[in-house]
Coordinates of C-alpha atoms in Angstrom, one line a residue:
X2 CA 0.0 0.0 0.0
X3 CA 1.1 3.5 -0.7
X4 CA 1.7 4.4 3.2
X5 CA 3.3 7.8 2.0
X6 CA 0.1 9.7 1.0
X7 CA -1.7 10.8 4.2
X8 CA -4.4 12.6 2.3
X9 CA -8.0 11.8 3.5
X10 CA -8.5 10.1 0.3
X11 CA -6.6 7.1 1.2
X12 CA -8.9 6.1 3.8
X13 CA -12.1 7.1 2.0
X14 CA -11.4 5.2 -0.7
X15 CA -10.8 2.0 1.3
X16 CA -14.0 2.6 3.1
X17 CA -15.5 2.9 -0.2
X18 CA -14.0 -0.9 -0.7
X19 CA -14.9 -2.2 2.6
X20 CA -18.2 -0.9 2.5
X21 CA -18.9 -2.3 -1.5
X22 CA -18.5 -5.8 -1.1
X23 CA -16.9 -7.7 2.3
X24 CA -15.7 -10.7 -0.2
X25 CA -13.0 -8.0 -1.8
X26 CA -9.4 -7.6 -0.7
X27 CA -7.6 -4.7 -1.7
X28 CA -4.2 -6.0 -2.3
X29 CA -2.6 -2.6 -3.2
X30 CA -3.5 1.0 -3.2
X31 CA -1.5 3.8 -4.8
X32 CA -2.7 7.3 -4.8
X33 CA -1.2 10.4 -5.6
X34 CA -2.2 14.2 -6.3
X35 CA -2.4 15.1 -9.8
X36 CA -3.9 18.9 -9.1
X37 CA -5.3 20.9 -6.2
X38 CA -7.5 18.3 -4.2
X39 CA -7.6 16.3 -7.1
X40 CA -6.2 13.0 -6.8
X41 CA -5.5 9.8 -8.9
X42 CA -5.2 5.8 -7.5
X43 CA -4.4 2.3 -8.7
X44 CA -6.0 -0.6 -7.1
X45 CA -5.4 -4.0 -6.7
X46 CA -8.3 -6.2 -5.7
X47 CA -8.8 -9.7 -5.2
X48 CA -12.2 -11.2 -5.1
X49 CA -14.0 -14.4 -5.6
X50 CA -16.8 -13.0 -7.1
X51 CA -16.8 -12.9 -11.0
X52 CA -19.4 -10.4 -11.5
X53 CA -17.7 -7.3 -9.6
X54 CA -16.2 -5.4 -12.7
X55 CA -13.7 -2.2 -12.5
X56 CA -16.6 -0.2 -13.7
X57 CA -19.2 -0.9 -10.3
X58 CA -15.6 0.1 -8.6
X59 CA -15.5 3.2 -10.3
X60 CA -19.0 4.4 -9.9
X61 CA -18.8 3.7 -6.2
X62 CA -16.0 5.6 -5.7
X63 CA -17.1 8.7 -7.5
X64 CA -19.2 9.7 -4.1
X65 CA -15.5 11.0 -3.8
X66 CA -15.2 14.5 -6.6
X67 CA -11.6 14.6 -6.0
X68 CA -11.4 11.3 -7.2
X69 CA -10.4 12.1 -10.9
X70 CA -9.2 9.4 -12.2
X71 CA -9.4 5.8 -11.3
X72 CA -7.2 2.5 -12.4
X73 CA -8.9 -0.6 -11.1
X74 CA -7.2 -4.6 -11.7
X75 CA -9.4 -7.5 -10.4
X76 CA -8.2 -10.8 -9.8
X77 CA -10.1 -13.2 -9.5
X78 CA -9.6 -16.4 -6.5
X79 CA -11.6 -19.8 -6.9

């Protein structure tokens, strides 16, 4: 995980995770500022369920404006 950043953001957007499914794990997290409050992240999640795509990830997080830009790998577990 990207334990530098220690914007808000960070948390929110594992909240936003938590809160979306229990069954994901978010495996990494990198976030960084690309403007005034505007940030963008990579994320890492592992899941076993084969519908969750990085689209549903994307619209949840966008509660979060300052969330500009999002880049979301799944892997799936059986």
């Amino acid at each position: 995980m990207d334990a530098e950043m220690q914007e808000p953001v960070v948390e929110e957007i594992k909240q936003v995770i938590e809160q979306f499914d229990s069954m994901i794990k978010l495996m990494d997290l990198h976030v960084w500022q690309v403007g005034k409050g505007k940030f963008a992240c990579i994320l890492s999640l592992q899941t076993s369920n084969q519908f969750l795509t990085p689209q549903a990830i994307k619209q949840a997080l966008s509660i979060h404006e300052e969330i500009v830009h999002a880049s979301i790998e799944i892997n799936l577990i059986h």
